[in-house]
Amino acid sequence: MWIQAEAVFKLFSDLFALQSFNCITVCVCVSVCVFACVSGLIQRENGSMEKELEELRRSRPKPPVGGDFTLSDCFYFTRQGIESIVDDEVTQRFTSEELVSWNLLTRTNNDFQYISLKLTLVYGLGIIVRYCILAPLRITLTIIGVSWLVIGTSAVGLLPNWRIKFWLSELVHVMCYRICARGLSATIRYHNRENKPKKGGICVANHTSPIDIVILCTDGCYAMVGQVHGGLMGIIQRAMVRSCPHVWFERSEMKDRHLVTKRLKDHVNDKKKLPILIFPEGTCINNTSVMMFKKGSFEIGTTIYPVAIKYDPKFGDAFWNSSKHSMVSYLLRMMTSWALVCNVWYLPAMHQQEGEDAVQFANRVKSAIAHQGGLVDLQWDGGLKRAKVKETFKEQQQKKYSNMVVRDDSSSNSD
């Protein structure tokens, strides 16, 4: 929808160059569309460009010369652009989900506002309970879980590569993650456990928060994929890889797609190794939708195990807005919320079909996850969280419209 928003300004700038239109005409067009949008007369439609333009042109006379362009076409692009500005379907996925009713926490997108004395007293009592009672207990449990993860995996890593080592490694990982989940007061319901990911495959899931890892690893052990870090995270990564074959990359290696693909293939080809856990969206989305899956993990040629995760926002906002909150700030917000309630659905294993490329396979898996989790299935790239729309997307819309005009003009000349 961002494409149409830019098309509006481009369109009106072109109108100024036409001799048959003046500034007043353009301003009237804008005013009418803004009024219609604000007053609710314009409703978002999912029809194609061809159908909507055809509907607008029915009552308009065709121009005698100059192709099949009519002034009524401006209203389509104007409406689409204003709809995008008022309520687009992309940027709203990168802000916290709004609640229908207040949950006695600070509103996700609005600060606390005074309503009544009784409600203010209840809110103040909730702050005392969450910050003075729950938060210290949760922080203590989290420290215990992380410490035991480092100590336990380091100790298991000293054992020879026998079967008991891998059994102990999975036991330590699951135990530590469950302690950390208790530190978040996590209440998790797992559905269809018969479809749990198996060794030699890749588990893909929608991504709302870094806590997604804790949610999934509480019910099973996975091999992680990621970049090598320093500091506390680096200590945890080095301890984990001693007891379990995780896939860590250096920063320079992450840019080499062939190297990344090769290491992932080597891992999944070993049926004794744990399934790899990947979040193909590449960024956190606000628990309302699933955005475009990167095709890398779908080019491996192995079994894909889709998992859908859906949080209940009434008890706490699980979405991590990395552009607004640091990791420490986010974890503090989670530990001072009421609880972390979510549902996890294990979907049946999926394989790439004959004649299906990696992008089509990724979209099919994404649609299955969105349908199961009750999420909106979007085609947009989550990278728009920090980047601009690609020029190729804009060109596609421009070519689409120009082809309509040229095609209609050619057909009329032939007649």
Tab-separated table of N, CA, C and O in Angstrom, residues 198-265:
chain	number	residue	atom	x	y	z
A	198	LYS	N	11.025	-33.429	14.297
A	198	LYS	CA	11.915	-34.573	14.525
A	198	LYS	C	13.314	-34.244	14.030
A	198	LYS	O	13.533	-33.293	13.273
A	199	LYS	N	14.273	-35.072	14.447
A	199	LYS	CA	15.669	-34.843	14.068
A	199	LYS	C	15.833	-34.957	12.557
A	199	LYS	O	15.153	-35.728	11.888
A	200	GLY	N	16.744	-34.152	12.029
A	200	GLY	CA	16.984	-34.148	10.599
A	200	GLY	C	16.064	-33.225	9.823
A	200	GLY	O	16.012	-33.289	8.595
A	201	GLY	N	15.322	-32.361	10.512
A	201	GLY	CA	14.412	-31.433	9.848
A	201	GLY	C	14.629	-30.009	10.312
A	201	GLY	O	15.539	-29.716	11.102
A	202	ILE	N	13.786	-29.107	9.818
A	202	ILE	CA	13.853	-27.694	10.187
A	202	ILE	C	12.496	-27.267	10.724
A	202	ILE	O	11.469	-27.481	10.075
A	203	CYS	N	12.492	-26.675	11.904
A	203	CYS	CA	11.279	-26.142	12.511
A	203	CYS	C	11.206	-24.645	12.205
A	203	CYS	O	12.137	-23.899	12.523
A	204	VAL	N	10.116	-24.219	11.573
A	204	VAL	CA	9.925	-22.795	11.263
A	204	VAL	C	8.675	-22.295	11.988
A	204	VAL	O	7.676	-23.004	12.078
A	205	ALA	N	8.749	-21.082	12.509
A	205	ALA	CA	7.635	-20.516	13.284
A	205	ALA	C	7.548	-19.019	13.047
A	205	ALA	O	8.528	-18.378	12.641
A	206	ASN	N	6.368	-18.461	13.278
A	206	ASN	CA	6.214	-17.004	13.243
A	206	ASN	C	6.933	-16.408	14.441
A	206	ASN	O	7.131	-17.065	15.468
A	207	HIS	N	7.349	-15.141	14.295
A	207	HIS	CA	8.256	-14.540	15.276
A	207	HIS	C	7.637	-13.284	15.885
A	207	HIS	O	7.363	-12.307	15.181
A	208	THR	N	7.403	-13.315	17.194
A	208	THR	CA	6.866	-12.167	17.919
A	208	THR	C	7.874	-11.589	18.893
A	208	THR	O	7.898	-10.377	19.126
A	209	SER	N	8.718	-12.453	19.451
A	209	SER	CA	9.597	-12.039	20.535
A	209	SER	C	10.783	-12.994	20.644
A	209	SER	O	10.686	-14.163	20.224
A	210	PRO	N	11.909	-12.553	21.217
A	210	PRO	CA	13.000	-13.491	21.505
A	210	PRO	C	12.572	-14.599	22.455
A	210	PRO	O	13.194	-15.669	22.500
A	211	ILE	N	11.508	-14.352	23.200
A	211	ILE	CA	11.001	-15.354	24.146
A	211	ILE	C	10.383	-16.541	23.410
A	211	ILE	O	10.137	-17.590	24.002
A	212	ASP	N	10.140	-16.389	22.106
A	212	ASP	CA	9.635	-17.522	21.314
A	212	ASP	C	10.532	-18.746	21.482
A	212	ASP	O	10.045	-19.888	21.489
A	213	ILE	N	11.823	-18.513	21.598
A	213	ILE	CA	12.765	-19.626	21.774
A	213	ILE	C	12.483	-20.359	23.072
A	213	ILE	O	12.445	-21.595	23.117
A	214	VAL	N	12.265	-19.618	24.140
A	214	VAL	CA	11.960	-20.229	25.442
A	214	VAL	C	10.647	-21.003	25.358
A	214	VAL	O	10.536	-22.125	25.877
A	215	ILE	N	9.650	-20.431	24.694
A	215	ILE	CA	8.338	-21.072	24.579
A	215	ILE	C	8.453	-22.429	23.892
A	215	ILE	O	7.883	-23.428	24.346
A	216	LEU	N	9.195	-22.495	22.795
A	216	LEU	CA	9.314	-23.740	22.047
A	216	LEU	C	10.254	-24.734	22.722
A	216	LEU	O	9.973	-25.944	22.740
A	217	CYS	N	11.347	-24.248	23.276
A	217	CYS	CA	12.324	-25.148	23.879
A	217	CYS	C	11.878	-25.691	25.228
A	217	CYS	O	12.510	-26.601	25.768
A	218	THR	N	10.819	-25.155	25.786
A	218	THR	CA	10.252	-25.717	27.013
A	218	THR	C	9.642	-27.089	26.747
A	218	THR	O	9.539	-27.928	27.646
A	219	ASP	N	9.243	-27.333	25.497
A	219	ASP	CA	8.589	-28.596	25.134
A	219	ASP	C	9.487	-29.503	24.305
A	219	ASP	O	9.068	-30.578	23.894
A	220	GLY	N	10.709	-29.101	24.048
A	220	GLY	CA	11.631	-29.922	23.264
A	220	GLY	C	12.930	-29.184	23.034
A	220	GLY	O	13.028	-27.977	23.289
A	221	CYS	N	13.921	-29.902	22.550
A	221	CYS	CA	15.248	-29.313	22.355
A	221	CYS	C	15.494	-29.076	20.867
A	221	CYS	O	15.157	-29.921	20.030
A	222	TYR	N	16.084	-27.939	20.546
A	222	TYR	CA	16.349	-27.567	19.167
A	222	TYR	C	17.789	-27.080	19.021
A	222	TYR	O	18.413	-26.616	19.987
A	223	ALA	N	18.288	-27.165	17.798
A	223	ALA	CA	19.585	-26.570	17.463
A	223	ALA	C	19.333	-25.145	16.991
A	223	ALA	O	18.472	-24.912	16.139
A	224	MET	N	20.047	-24.205	17.562
A	224	MET	CA	19.856	-22.794	17.235
A	224	MET	C	20.757	-22.381	16.067
A	224	MET	O	21.816	-22.955	15.841
A	225	VAL	N	20.313	-21.375	15.340
A	225	VAL	CA	21.082	-20.791	14.254
A	225	VAL	C	21.182	-19.300	14.504
A	225	VAL	O	20.175	-18.641	14.796
A	226	GLY	N	22.385	-18.758	14.426
A	226	GLY	CA	22.520	-17.330	14.667
A	226	GLY	C	23.950	-16.859	14.554
A	226	GLY	O	24.872	-17.629	14.269
A	227	GLN	N	24.118	-15.570	14.786
A	227	GLN	CA	25.425	-14.941	14.699
A	227	GLN	C	26.147	-15.016	16.034
A	227	GLN	O	25.525	-14.948	17.092
A	228	VAL	N	27.450	-15.157	15.982
A	228	VAL	CA	28.261	-15.204	17.192
A	228	VAL	C	28.267	-13.818	17.849
A	228	VAL	O	28.491	-12.805	17.191
A	229	HIS	N	28.004	-13.787	19.148
A	229	HIS	CA	27.962	-12.530	19.897
A	229	HIS	C	29.074	-12.512	20.944
A	229	HIS	O	29.705	-13.526	21.240
A	230	GLY	N	29.261	-11.343	21.515
A	230	GLY	CA	30.192	-11.196	22.619
A	230	GLY	C	29.443	-11.009	23.925
A	230	GLY	O	28.218	-11.116	23.984
A	231	GLY	N	30.170	-10.729	25.003
A	231	GLY	CA	29.539	-10.472	26.292
A	231	GLY	C	28.846	-11.689	26.866
A	231	GLY	O	29.256	-12.846	26.660
A	232	LEU	N	27.744	-11.443	27.607
A	232	LEU	CA	27.011	-12.521	28.256
A	232	LEU	C	26.421	-13.493	27.238
A	232	LEU	O	26.453	-14.714	27.438
A	233	MET	N	25.893	-12.949	26.132
A	233	MET	CA	25.337	-13.820	25.100
A	233	MET	C	26.403	-14.728	24.515
A	233	MET	O	26.147	-15.907	24.220
A	234	GLY	N	27.609	-14.216	24.339
A	234	GLY	CA	28.703	-15.030	23.821
A	234	GLY	C	29.074	-16.155	24.771
A	234	GLY	O	29.386	-17.279	24.346
A	235	ILE	N	29.044	-15.874	26.080
A	235	ILE	CA	29.345	-16.915	27.073
A	235	ILE	C	28.313	-18.037	27.001
A	235	ILE	O	28.647	-19.232	27.033
A	236	ILE	N	27.034	-17.653	26.881
A	236	ILE	CA	25.965	-18.655	26.789
A	236	ILE	C	26.115	-19.472	25.504
A	236	ILE	O	25.957	-20.707	25.518
A	237	GLN	N	26.424	-18.813	24.378
A	237	GLN	CA	26.571	-19.527	23.113
A	237	GLN	C	27.712	-20.540	23.175
A	237	GLN	O	27.565	-21.690	22.726
A	238	ARG	N	28.853	-20.144	23.719
A	238	ARG	CA	30.005	-21.057	23.792
A	238	ARG	C	29.726	-22.240	24.706
A	238	ARG	O	30.159	-23.369	24.443
A	239	ALA	N	28.977	-21.995	25.786
A	239	ALA	CA	28.638	-23.090	26.702
A	239	ALA	C	27.662	-24.056	26.031
A	239	ALA	O	27.809	-25.287	26.151
A	240	MET	N	26.691	-23.534	25.304
A	240	MET	CA	25.692	-24.383	24.662
A	240	MET	C	26.291	-25.249	23.576
A	240	MET	O	25.932	-26.427	23.422
A	241	VAL	N	27.210	-24.689	22.795
A	241	VAL	CA	27.751	-25.432	21.659
A	241	VAL	C	28.688	-26.552	22.113
A	241	VAL	O	28.979	-27.476	21.343
A	242	ARG	N	29.151	-26.495	23.349
A	242	ARG	CA	30.008	-27.577	23.857
A	242	ARG	C	29.230	-28.877	24.044
A	242	ARG	O	29.777	-29.967	23.899
A	243	SER	N	27.959	-28.747	24.386
A	243	SER	CA	27.169	-29.943	24.671
A	243	SER	C	26.215	-30.314	23.540
A	243	SER	O	25.704	-31.434	23.504
A	244	CYS	N	25.986	-29.394	22.615
A	244	CYS	CA	24.998	-29.638	21.561
A	244	CYS	C	25.453	-28.933	20.287
A	244	CYS	O	25.929	-27.798	20.354
A	245	PRO	N	25.331	-29.557	19.132
A	245	PRO	CA	25.814	-28.952	17.874
A	245	PRO	C	24.896	-27.852	17.339
A	245	PRO	O	24.105	-28.067	16.420
A	246	HIS	N	24.980	-26.659	17.931
A	246	HIS	CA	24.266	-25.511	17.388
A	246	HIS	C	25.043	-24.951	16.194
A	246	HIS	O	26.218	-25.296	15.992
A	247	VAL	N	24.400	-24.106	15.406
A	247	VAL	CA	25.023	-23.556	14.196
A	247	VAL	C	25.217	-22.057	14.392
A	247	VAL	O	24.292	-21.268	14.211
A	248	TRP	N	26.434	-21.669	14.775
A	248	TRP	CA	26.752	-20.265	14.968
A	248	TRP	C	27.639	-19.780	13.829
A	248	TRP	O	28.539	-20.472	13.385
A	249	PHE	N	27.401	-18.560	13.354
A	249	PHE	CA	28.167	-17.986	12.259
A	249	PHE	C	28.871	-16.720	12.728
A	249	PHE	O	28.345	-15.969	13.551
A	250	GLU	N	30.048	-16.481	12.156
A	250	GLU	CA	30.709	-15.192	12.347
A	250	GLU	C	29.998	-14.147	11.496
A	250	GLU	O	29.280	-14.472	10.541
A	251	ARG	N	30.177	-12.879	11.837
A	251	ARG	CA	29.498	-11.812	11.116
A	251	ARG	C	29.825	-11.848	9.624
A	251	ARG	O	28.947	-11.647	8.771
A	252	SER	N	31.090	-12.111	9.268
A	252	SER	CA	31.490	-12.148	7.860
A	252	SER	C	30.871	-13.339	7.139
A	252	SER	O	30.588	-13.276	5.940
A	253	GLU	N	30.642	-14.432	7.852
A	253	GLU	CA	30.081	-15.628	7.231
A	253	GLU	C	28.587	-15.479	6.938
A	253	GLU	O	28.053	-16.126	6.036
A	254	MET	N	27.891	-14.651	7.698
A	254	MET	CA	26.456	-14.500	7.518
A	254	MET	C	26.111	-13.963	6.129
A	254	MET	O	25.022	-14.209	5.608
A	255	LYS	N	27.044	-13.236	5.493
A	255	LYS	CA	26.784	-12.658	4.174
A	255	LYS	C	27.013	-13.666	3.050
A	255	LYS	O	26.638	-13.403	1.910
A	256	ASP	N	27.645	-14.786	3.371
A	256	ASP	CA	27.925	-15.818	2.371
A	256	ASP	C	26.777	-16.828	2.370
A	256	ASP	O	26.728	-17.741	3.193
A	257	ARG	N	25.831	-16.661	1.454
A	257	ARG	CA	24.651	-17.520	1.423
A	257	ARG	C	25.011	-18.975	1.163
A	257	ARG	O	24.397	-19.884	1.721
A	258	HIS	N	25.993	-19.199	0.296
A	258	HIS	CA	26.370	-20.574	-0.040
A	258	HIS	C	26.950	-21.291	1.178
A	258	HIS	O	26.662	-22.467	1.421
A	259	LEU	N	27.752	-20.580	1.963
A	259	LEU	CA	28.331	-21.176	3.157
A	259	LEU	C	27.242	-21.481	4.182
A	259	LEU	O	27.245	-22.559	4.804
A	260	VAL	N	26.321	-20.551	4.364
A	260	VAL	CA	25.232	-20.771	5.316
A	260	VAL	C	24.388	-21.970	4.894
A	260	VAL	O	24.065	-22.841	5.710
A	261	THR	N	24.041	-22.029	3.599
A	261	THR	CA	23.237	-23.145	3.104
A	261	THR	C	23.956	-24.473	3.281
A	261	THR	O	23.344	-25.478	3.666
A	262	LYS	N	25.256	-24.491	3.008
A	262	LYS	CA	26.034	-25.734	3.137
A	262	LYS	C	26.053	-26.232	4.573
A	262	LYS	O	25.859	-27.435	4.842
A	263	ARG	N	26.263	-25.332	5.524
A	263	ARG	CA	26.318	-25.751	6.924
A	263	ARG	C	24.965	-26.235	7.423
A	263	ARG	O	24.877	-27.174	8.209
A	264	LEU	N	23.901	-25.604	6.955
A	264	LEU	CA	22.565	-26.054	7.339
A	264	LEU	C	22.266	-27.431	6.735
A	264	LEU	O	21.689	-28.300	7.397
A	265	LYS	N	22.671	-27.640	5.470
A	265	LYS	CA	22.465	-28.942	4.843
A	265	LYS	C	23.246	-30.027	5.561
A	265	LYS	O	22.747	-31.142	5.771
